[in-house]
mmCIF file of C-alpha atoms in Angstrom:
data_model
loop_
_atom_site.group_PDB
_atom_site.id
_atom_site.type_symbol
_atom_site.label_atom_id
_atom_site.label_comp_id
_atom_site.label_asym_id
_atom_site.label_seq_id
_atom_site.Cartn_x
_atom_site.Cartn_y
_atom_site.Cartn_z
ATOM 1 C CA LEU A 1 -10.421 7.900 26.411
ATOM 2 C CA SER A 2 -9.833 7.791 30.143
ATOM 3 C CA ILE A 3 -10.278 4.620 32.162
ATOM 4 C CA GLU A 4 -13.379 6.138 33.730
ATOM 5 C CA ALA A 5 -14.892 7.058 30.345
ATOM 6 C CA LEU A 6 -14.248 3.590 28.953
ATOM 7 C CA ARG A 7 -15.888 1.934 31.945
ATOM 8 C CA ALA A 8 -18.850 4.338 31.819
ATOM 9 C CA ARG A 9 -19.451 3.115 28.266
ATOM 10 C CA GLY A 10 -19.311 -0.535 29.339
ATOM 11 C CA ILE A 11 -16.002 -1.189 27.554
ATOM 12 C CA THR A 12 -13.857 -3.976 29.032
ATOM 13 C CA ILE A 13 -10.317 -2.779 29.772
ATOM 14 C CA TRP A 14 -7.637 -5.483 29.441
ATOM 15 C CA GLY A 15 -4.974 -3.133 30.770
ATOM 16 C CA VAL A 16 -2.903 -0.096 29.909
ATOM 17 C CA ALA A 17 0.047 0.101 27.540
ATOM 18 C CA PHE A 18 2.327 3.090 28.011
ATOM 19 C CA VAL A 19 4.229 4.845 25.234
ATOM 20 C CA GLY A 20 7.615 6.558 25.345
ATOM 21 C CA GLU A 21 9.982 6.907 28.271
ATOM 22 C CA GLY A 22 8.836 5.308 31.492
ATOM 23 C CA ASN A 23 7.780 6.899 34.742
ATOM 24 C CA ALA A 24 7.382 4.022 37.174
ATOM 25 C CA ASP A 25 5.641 6.037 39.907
ATOM 26 C CA SER A 26 3.021 7.479 37.537
ATOM 27 C CA GLU A 27 2.432 4.121 35.848
ATOM 28 C CA GLN A 28 2.003 2.315 39.165
ATOM 29 C CA THR A 29 -0.396 5.004 40.363
ATOM 30 C CA ILE A 30 -2.501 4.839 37.190
ATOM 31 C CA CYS A 31 -2.699 1.056 37.383
ATOM 32 C CA ARG A 32 -3.460 1.020 41.109
ATOM 33 C CA ILE A 33 -6.135 3.734 41.096
ATOM 34 C CA GLY A 34 -7.603 2.559 37.780
ATOM 35 C CA LYS A 35 -7.482 -1.110 38.858
ATOM 36 C CA VAL A 36 -5.949 -2.102 35.527
ATOM 37 C CA ARG A 37 -3.019 -4.267 34.487
ATOM 38 C CA HIS A 38 0.220 -2.745 33.203
ATOM 39 C CA LEU A 39 0.532 -4.393 29.804
ATOM 40 C CA GLY A 40 3.936 -2.968 28.942
ATOM 41 C CA ARG A 41 5.567 -0.176 27.002
ATOM 42 C CA LEU A 42 5.857 0.837 23.401
ATOM 43 C CA PRO A 43 8.545 3.155 22.097
ATOM 44 C CA VAL A 44 7.681 6.258 20.112
ATOM 45 C CA LEU A 45 7.776 4.910 16.550
ATOM 46 C CA ASP A 46 8.963 6.966 13.614
ATOM 47 C CA PRO A 47 7.831 5.956 11.141
ATOM 48 C CA LEU A 48 4.696 4.424 12.569
ATOM 49 C CA GLU A 49 3.982 1.594 10.164
ATOM 50 C CA PRO A 50 2.248 -1.780 10.574
ATOM 51 C CA ALA A 51 5.557 -3.688 10.592
ATOM 52 C CA THR A 52 7.310 -1.428 13.124
ATOM 53 C CA LEU A 53 4.230 -1.425 15.356
ATOM 54 C CA ALA A 54 3.959 -5.226 15.192
ATOM 55 C CA ARG A 55 7.620 -5.641 16.206
ATOM 56 C CA ALA A 56 7.303 -3.132 19.041
ATOM 57 C CA PHE A 57 4.095 -4.769 20.262
ATOM 58 C CA ALA A 58 5.669 -8.240 20.244
ATOM 59 C CA ALA A 59 8.701 -6.968 22.170
ATOM 60 C CA GLY A 60 7.004 -4.699 24.679
ATOM 61 C CA ILE A 61 3.443 -5.807 25.403
ATOM 62 C CA SER A 62 2.383 -8.764 27.541
ATOM 63 C CA LEU A 63 -1.200 -9.929 27.166
#
């Protein structure tokens, strides 16, 4: 869902995690306009499995 849709439903947004190659300008704009934290980046995972996701999350996401 979009940031606006989440907020309209009363859902607390801790921040945004981006996936794949970075685009600093777009990410900064999304975070600034959406008033959300940039939590980090995850790579595209293939295969997407619990263990690979857990490792990527630990390495790339800052809560």
